[in-house]
CSV table of N, CA and C in Angstrom, one decimal:
chain,number,residue,atom,x,y,z
A,604,MET,N,0.8,-1.2,0.0
A,604,MET,CA,0.0,0.0,0.0
A,604,MET,C,0.9,1.2,0.0
A,605,SER,N,0.5,2.2,-0.8
A,605,SER,CA,1.3,3.4,-0.9
A,605,SER,C,0.8,4.4,0.2
A,606,LEU,N,1.7,5.1,0.8
A,606,LEU,CA,1.4,6.1,1.8
A,606,LEU,C,0.8,7.4,1.2
A,607,ARG,N,0.8,7.5,-0.1
A,607,ARG,CA,0.2,8.7,-0.7
A,607,ARG,C,-1.2,8.9,-0.4
A,608,HIS,N,-2.0,7.8,-0.2
A,608,HIS,CA,-3.4,7.9,0.1
A,608,HIS,C,-3.7,8.0,1.5
A,609,VAL,N,-2.8,8.0,2.4
A,609,VAL,CA,-3.0,8.1,3.8
A,609,VAL,C,-2.9,9.6,4.2
A,610,PRO,N,-3.8,10.1,5.0
A,610,PRO,CA,-3.8,11.5,5.4
A,610,PRO,C,-2.5,11.9,6.0
A,611,ILE,N,-2.1,13.2,5.9
A,611,ILE,CA,-0.8,13.6,6.2
A,611,ILE,C,-0.5,13.5,7.7
A,612,GLY,N,-1.6,13.7,8.6
A,612,GLY,CA,-1.4,13.6,10.0
A,612,GLY,C,-1.1,12.1,10.4
A,613,VAL,N,-1.9,11.2,9.8
A,613,VAL,CA,-1.6,9.8,10.1
A,613,VAL,C,-0.3,9.3,9.6
A,614,ARG,N,0.1,9.9,8.4
A,614,ARG,CA,1.4,9.5,7.9
A,614,ARG,C,2.5,10.0,8.8
A,615,ALA,N,2.4,11.2,9.4
A,615,ALA,CA,3.4,11.7,10.4
A,615,ALA,C,3.5,10.8,11.6
A,616,TYR,N,2.3,10.3,12.1
A,616,TYR,CA,2.4,9.4,13.2
A,616,TYR,C,3.0,8.1,12.8
A,617,LEU,N,2.8,7.6,11.6
A,617,LEU,CA,3.5,6.4,11.2
A,617,LEU,C,5.0,6.6,11.2
A,618,TYR,N,5.5,7.8,10.6
A,618,TYR,CA,6.9,8.1,10.6
A,618,TYR,C,7.4,8.2,12.0
A,619,LEU,N,6.6,8.8,12.9
A,619,LEU,CA,7.1,8.9,14.3
A,619,LEU,C,7.2,7.5,15.0
A,620,PHE,N,6.3,6.6,14.7
A,620,PHE,CA,6.4,5.3,15.2
A,620,PHE,C,7.6,4.6,14.7
A,621,TRP,N,7.9,4.7,13.4
A,621,TRP,CA,9.1,4.1,12.8
A,621,TRP,C,10.4,4.7,13.4
A,622,ALA,N,10.4,6.0,13.6
A,622,ALA,CA,11.5,6.7,14.2
A,622,ALA,C,11.7,6.2,15.6
A,623,GLY,N,10.6,6.1,16.4
A,623,GLY,CA,10.7,5.5,17.8
A,623,GLY,C,11.3,4.1,17.8
A,624,MET,N,10.9,3.3,16.8
A,624,MET,CA,11.5,2.0,16.7
A,624,MET,C,13.0,2.0,16.5
A,625,ALA,N,13.4,2.9,15.6
A,625,ALA,CA,14.8,3.0,15.3
A,625,ALA,C,15.6,3.5,16.5
A,626,VAL,N,15.1,4.6,17.2
A,626,VAL,CA,15.8,5.2,18.3
A,626,VAL,C,15.8,4.1,19.5
A,627,GLY,N,14.7,3.4,19.7
A,627,GLY,CA,14.7,2.4,20.7
A,627,GLY,C,15.7,1.3,20.4
A,628,GLY,N,15.8,0.9,19.2
A,628,GLY,CA,16.7,-0.2,18.8
A,628,GLY,C,18.1,0.3,18.9
A,629,VAL,N,18.4,1.5,18.6
A,629,VAL,CA,19.8,2.0,18.7
A,629,VAL,C,20.1,2.1,20.2
A,630,GLY,N,19.1,2.4,21.1
A,630,GLY,CA,19.4,2.5,22.5
A,630,GLY,C,19.7,1.1,23.1
A,631,VAL,N,19.0,0.1,22.6
A,631,VAL,CA,19.3,-1.3,23.1
A,631,VAL,C,20.6,-1.7,22.6
A,632,VAL,N,20.9,-1.5,21.4
A,632,VAL,CA,22.3,-1.9,20.8
A,632,VAL,C,23.4,-1.2,21.5
A,633,GLY,N,23.2,0.1,21.7
A,633,GLY,CA,24.2,1.0,22.4
A,633,GLY,C,24.4,0.5,23.9
A,634,PHE,N,23.3,0.1,24.5
A,634,PHE,CA,23.5,-0.4,25.9
A,634,PHE,C,24.3,-1.7,25.9
A,635,PHE,N,24.0,-2.6,25.0
A,635,PHE,CA,24.8,-3.8,25.0
A,635,PHE,C,26.2,-3.6,24.6
A,636,LEU,N,26.5,-2.6,23.7
A,636,LEU,CA,27.9,-2.3,23.4
A,636,LEU,C,28.6,-1.6,24.6
A,637,SER,N,27.9,-0.9,25.4
A,637,SER,CA,28.5,-0.2,26.5
A,637,SER,C,28.4,-1.0,27.8
A,638,PHE,N,27.9,-2.2,27.7
A,638,PHE,CA,27.7,-2.9,29.0
A,638,PHE,C,29.0,-3.2,29.7
A,639,TRP,N,30.1,-3.3,29.0
A,639,TRP,CA,31.3,-3.6,29.7
A,639,TRP,C,31.7,-2.4,30.6
A,640,ARG,N,31.2,-1.2,30.4
A,640,ARG,CA,31.5,-0.1,31.3
A,640,ARG,C,30.8,-0.2,32.6
A,641,VAL,N,29.6,-0.9,32.6
A,641,VAL,CA,28.9,-1.0,33.9
A,641,VAL,C,28.9,-2.5,34.5
A,642,GLY,N,29.2,-3.4,33.6
A,642,GLY,CA,29.1,-4.8,34.1
A,642,GLY,C,30.5,-5.5,34.2
A,643,SER,N,31.5,-4.8,34.0
A,643,SER,CA,32.8,-5.5,34.1
A,643,SER,C,33.3,-5.5,35.5
A,644,SER,N,34.3,-6.4,35.7
A,644,SER,CA,34.9,-6.5,37.1
A,644,SER,C,35.6,-5.2,37.5
A,645,ALA,N,36.3,-4.6,36.5
A,645,ALA,CA,37.0,-3.3,36.7
A,645,ALA,C,36.0,-2.2,37.2
A,646,ALA,N,34.8,-2.2,36.6
A,646,ALA,CA,33.8,-1.2,37.0
A,646,ALA,C,33.3,-1.5,38.4
A,647,ALA,N,33.2,-2.8,38.7
A,647,ALA,CA,32.7,-3.1,40.0
A,647,ALA,C,33.7,-2.8,41.1
A,648,MET,N,35.0,-2.7,40.8
A,648,MET,CA,36.0,-2.5,41.8
A,648,MET,C,36.2,-1.0,42.1
A,649,THR,N,35.7,-0.1,41.2
A,649,THR,CA,35.9,1.3,41.3
A,649,THR,C,34.7,1.9,42.0
A,650,ASP,N,34.9,3.1,42.4
A,650,ASP,CA,33.8,3.9,43.1
A,650,ASP,C,32.7,4.2,42.1
A,651,VAL,N,31.5,4.1,42.5
A,651,VAL,CA,30.4,4.3,41.5
A,651,VAL,C,30.4,5.8,41.0
A,652,HIS,N,30.7,6.7,41.8
A,652,HIS,CA,30.7,8.1,41.3
A,652,HIS,C,32.0,8.5,40.6
A,653,TYR,N,33.0,7.7,40.6
A,653,TYR,CA,34.2,8.1,40.0
A,653,TYR,C,34.2,8.0,38.5
A,654,ASP,N,33.6,7.0,37.9
A,654,ASP,CA,33.6,6.8,36.5
A,654,ASP,C,32.1,6.6,36.0
A,655,THR,N,31.5,7.6,35.5
A,655,THR,CA,30.1,7.6,35.1
A,655,THR,C,30.0,7.0,33.7
A,656,PRO,N,29.2,5.9,33.5
A,656,PRO,CA,29.1,5.3,32.2
A,656,PRO,C,28.0,6.1,31.3
A,657,VAL,N,28.5,7.2,30.7
A,657,VAL,CA,27.6,8.1,30.0
A,657,VAL,C,27.0,7.4,28.8
A,658,GLY,N,27.7,6.6,28.2
A,658,GLY,CA,27.2,5.8,27.0
A,658,GLY,C,26.0,4.9,27.4
A,659,ALA,N,26.1,4.3,28.5
A,659,ALA,CA,25.1,3.4,29.0
A,659,ALA,C,23.8,4.2,29.3
A,660,TYR,N,24.0,5.3,30.0
A,660,TYR,CA,22.9,6.1,30.4
A,660,TYR,C,22.3,6.8,29.2
A,661,ALA,N,23.0,7.2,28.2
A,661,ALA,CA,22.5,7.8,27.0
A,661,ALA,C,21.7,6.7,26.2
A,662,SER,N,22.2,5.5,26.2
A,662,SER,CA,21.5,4.4,25.5
A,662,SER,C,20.2,4.1,26.2
A,663,ILE,N,20.2,4.0,27.5
A,663,ILE,CA,18.9,3.8,28.2
A,663,ILE,C,17.9,4.9,28.0
A,664,ALA,N,18.4,6.2,27.9
A,664,ALA,CA,17.6,7.3,27.6
A,664,ALA,C,17.0,7.2,26.2
A,665,ALA,N,17.8,6.8,25.3
A,665,ALA,CA,17.4,6.6,23.9
A,665,ALA,C,16.3,5.5,23.8
A,666,TRP,N,16.5,4.5,24.5
A,666,TRP,CA,15.6,3.4,24.5
A,666,TRP,C,14.2,3.8,25.1
A,667,VAL,N,14.3,4.5,26.2
A,667,VAL,CA,13.0,5.0,26.8
A,667,VAL,C,12.3,6.1,25.9
A,668,LEU,N,13.1,6.9,25.3
A,668,LEU,CA,12.6,7.9,24.4
A,668,LEU,C,11.9,7.3,23.2
A,669,GLY,N,12.5,6.2,22.7
A,669,GLY,CA,11.9,5.5,21.6
A,669,GLY,C,10.6,4.8,22.0
A,670,LEU,N,10.6,4.2,23.2
A,670,LEU,CA,9.4,3.6,23.7
A,670,LEU,C,8.3,4.6,23.8
A,671,VAL,N,8.6,5.8,24.4
A,671,VAL,CA,7.6,6.9,24.5
A,671,VAL,C,7.0,7.3,23.2
A,672,ALA,N,7.9,7.5,22.2
A,672,ALA,CA,7.5,8.0,20.9
A,672,ALA,C,6.6,6.9,20.2
A,673,MET,N,6.9,5.6,20.4
A,673,MET,CA,6.1,4.6,19.9
A,673,MET,C,4.8,4.5,20.5
A,674,TRP,N,4.8,4.6,21.9
A,674,TRP,CA,3.5,4.6,22.6
A,674,TRP,C,2.6,5.7,22.2
A,675,PHE,N,3.1,7.0,22.1
A,675,PHE,CA,2.3,8.1,21.8
A,675,PHE,C,1.8,8.0,20.3
A,676,SER,N,2.6,7.6,19.4
A,676,SER,CA,2.2,7.6,18.0
A,676,SER,C,1.2,6.4,17.8
A,677,ARG,N,1.3,5.3,18.6
A,677,ARG,CA,0.4,4.2,18.5
A,677,ARG,C,-1.0,4.6,19.0
A,678,ARG,N,-1.0,5.4,20.1
A,678,ARG,CA,-2.3,5.8,20.6
A,678,ARG,C,-3.0,6.7,19.6
A,679,LYS,N,-2.2,7.6,18.9
A,679,LYS,CA,-2.8,8.5,17.9
A,679,LYS,C,-3.3,7.8,16.7
A,680,LEU,N,-2.5,6.8,16.3
A,680,LEU,CA,-2.9,5.9,15.2
A,680,LEU,C,-4.1,5.1,15.5
A,681,ASP,N,-4.2,4.6,16.7
A,681,ASP,CA,-5.4,3.9,17.1
A,681,ASP,C,-6.7,4.8,17.1
A,682,ALA,N,-6.5,6.0,17.5
A,682,ALA,CA,-7.6,7.0,17.5
A,682,ALA,C,-8.0,7.3,16.1
A,683,ALA,N,-7.0,7.5,15.2
A,683,ALA,CA,-7.4,7.8,13.8
A,683,ALA,C,-8.1,6.7,13.1
A,684,VAL,N,-7.6,5.4,13.4
A,684,VAL,CA,-8.3,4.3,12.8
A,684,VAL,C,-9.7,4.1,13.4
A,685,ALA,N,-9.9,4.4,14.7
A,685,ALA,CA,-11.3,4.3,15.3
A,685,ALA,C,-12.2,5.4,14.7
A,686,ALA,N,-11.6,6.6,14.4
A,686,ALA,CA,-12.5,7.6,13.8
A,686,ALA,C,-12.8,7.3,12.4
A,687,LYS,N,-11.9,6.7,11.6
A,687,LYS,CA,-12.2,6.3,10.3
A,687,LYS,C,-13.2,5.2,10.2
A,688,LEU,N,-13.1,4.2,11.1
A,688,LEU,CA,-14.0,3.1,11.1
A,688,LEU,C,-15.4,3.6,11.5
A,689,GLU,N,-15.5,4.6,12.4
A,689,GLU,CA,-16.8,5.2,12.8
A,689,GLU,C,-17.4,5.9,11.7
A,690,ALA,N,-16.6,6.7,10.9
A,690,ALA,CA,-17.1,7.4,9.8
A,690,ALA,C,-17.6,6.5,8.7
A,691,ASP,N,-16.8,5.4,8.5
A,691,ASP,CA,-17.3,4.4,7.5
A,691,ASP,C,-18.5,3.7,7.9
A,692,ARG,N,-18.6,3.4,9.2
A,692,ARG,CA,-19.8,2.7,9.7
A,692,ARG,C,-21.0,3.6,9.6
A,693,ALA,N,-20.9,4.9,9.9
A,693,ALA,CA,-22.0,5.8,9.8
A,693,ALA,C,-22.5,6.0,8.4
A,694,GLY,N,-21.6,5.8,7.4
A,694,GLY,CA,-22.0,5.9,6.0
A,694,GLY,C,-22.7,4.7,5.5
A,695,LEU,N,-22.7,3.6,6.3
A,695,LEU,CA,-23.3,2.3,5.8
A,695,LEU,C,-24.8,2.3,6.1
A,696,TYR,N,-25.3,3.1,7.1
A,696,TYR,CA,-26.7,3.1,7.5
A,696,TYR,C,-27.5,4.0,6.6
A,697,VAL,N,-28.6,3.5,6.2
A,697,VAL,CA,-29.6,4.4,5.4
A,697,VAL,C,-30.9,4.3,6.1
A,698,ASP,N,-31.5,5.4,6.4
A,698,ASP,CA,-32.8,5.5,7.1
A,698,ASP,C,-33.8,5.6,6.0
A,699,PHE,N,-34.8,4.7,6.0
A,699,PHE,CA,-35.9,4.7,5.1
A,699,PHE,C,-37.1,5.1,5.9
A,700,PRO,N,-37.9,6.0,5.4
A,700,PRO,CA,-39.2,6.3,6.2
A,700,PRO,C,-40.1,5.1,6.1
A,701,ASP,N,-41.1,5.1,7.0
A,701,ASP,CA,-42.0,4.0,7.1
A,701,ASP,C,-42.9,3.9,5.8
A,702,THR,N,-43.4,5.0,5.4
A,702,THR,CA,-44.2,5.0,4.1
A,702,THR,C,-43.6,6.0,3.1
A,703,VAL,N,-43.3,5.5,2.0
A,703,VAL,CA,-42.8,6.3,0.9
A,703,VAL,C,-43.7,6.2,-0.2
A,704,SER,N,-44.2,7.3,-0.7
A,704,SER,CA,-45.0,7.2,-1.9
A,704,SER,C,-44.3,7.9,-3.0
A,705,GLY,N,-44.3,7.2,-4.1
A,705,GLY,CA,-43.7,7.8,-5.3
A,705,GLY,C,-44.5,8.8,-6.0
A,706,ASP,N,-44.2,9.1,-7.2
A,706,ASP,CA,-45.0,10.1,-8.0
A,706,ASP,C,-46.4,9.5,-8.4
A,707,ASP,N,-46.5,8.2,-8.4
A,707,ASP,CA,-47.7,7.6,-8.8
A,707,ASP,C,-48.7,7.4,-7.6
A,708,GLY,N,-48.3,7.8,-6.4
A,708,GLY,CA,-49.1,7.7,-5.2
A,708,GLY,C,-49.3,6.4,-4.6
A,709,VAL,N,-48.5,5.4,-5.0
A,709,VAL,CA,-48.6,4.0,-4.5
A,709,VAL,C,-47.7,4.0,-3.3
A,710,SER,N,-48.2,3.5,-2.1
A,710,SER,CA,-47.5,3.4,-0.9
A,710,SER,C,-46.6,2.2,-0.9
A,711,THR,N,-45.4,2.3,-0.4
A,711,THR,CA,-44.5,1.1,-0.3
A,711,THR,C,-44.6,0.5,1.1
A,712,ALA,N,-45.5,0.9,1.9
A,712,ALA,CA,-45.6,0.3,3.3
A,712,ALA,C,-46.2,-1.1,3.1
A,713,ALA,N,-45.9,-2.0,4.1
A,713,ALA,CA,-46.4,-3.3,4.1
A,713,ALA,C,-47.9,-3.2,4.4
A,714,PRO,N,-48.7,-4.0,3.6
A,714,PRO,CA,-50.1,-3.9,3.8
A,714,PRO,C,-50.6,-4.7,5.0
A,715,GLU,N,-51.7,-4.3,5.6
A,715,GLU,CA,-52.4,-4.9,6.6
A,715,GLU,C,-51.6,-5.2,7.9
A,716,GLY,N,-50.8,-4.3,8.3
A,716,GLY,CA,-50.1,-4.5,9.6
A,716,GLY,C,-49.0,-5.5,9.6
A,717,ARG,N,-48.4,-5.7,8.5
A,717,ARG,CA,-47.2,-6.7,8.4
A,717,ARG,C,-45.9,-6.0,8.7
A,718,ASP,N,-45.9,-4.8,9.2
A,718,ASP,CA,-44.7,-4.1,9.5
A,718,ASP,C,-43.9,-4.7,10.7
A,719,SER,N,-44.6,-5.3,11.6
A,719,SER,CA,-43.9,-5.8,12.8
A,719,SER,C,-43.4,-7.2,12.6
C-alpha cells in the first residue's frame, strides 16, 4: 500500500512510530555495546561516582525515548483508525421512512399491519 493515500497527520504518526522503533533499537544496541562499562569487574572495583558510564545512560535514555514515541504515536494511530471506522460505519446506514409514496401515489408500506 502506498502512503500517498494516507492523510498527512496519520502519515506523520507512522513516521514517528518508525523513528521511535529506530531510536529504541539504537538504544538497546548501544547499551549492549557499553555494557562492559557497567558490568565489568573493573567497573565493580571502582567507586560508583568516579567513572560515570555516559554511553550506557544515553543508551537507556534513547531506549526510553523510543518507547515513549512509539506509545504516543500508536495511541494517535489507534484513535485515527477508530475515527475512520466510525465514519465508514456511519456511512453504511440508510434510514428509510415508514411510508414512501412515489410520483404515482402508491405506498410502499407493508399492507395490513405486516410491519412488525
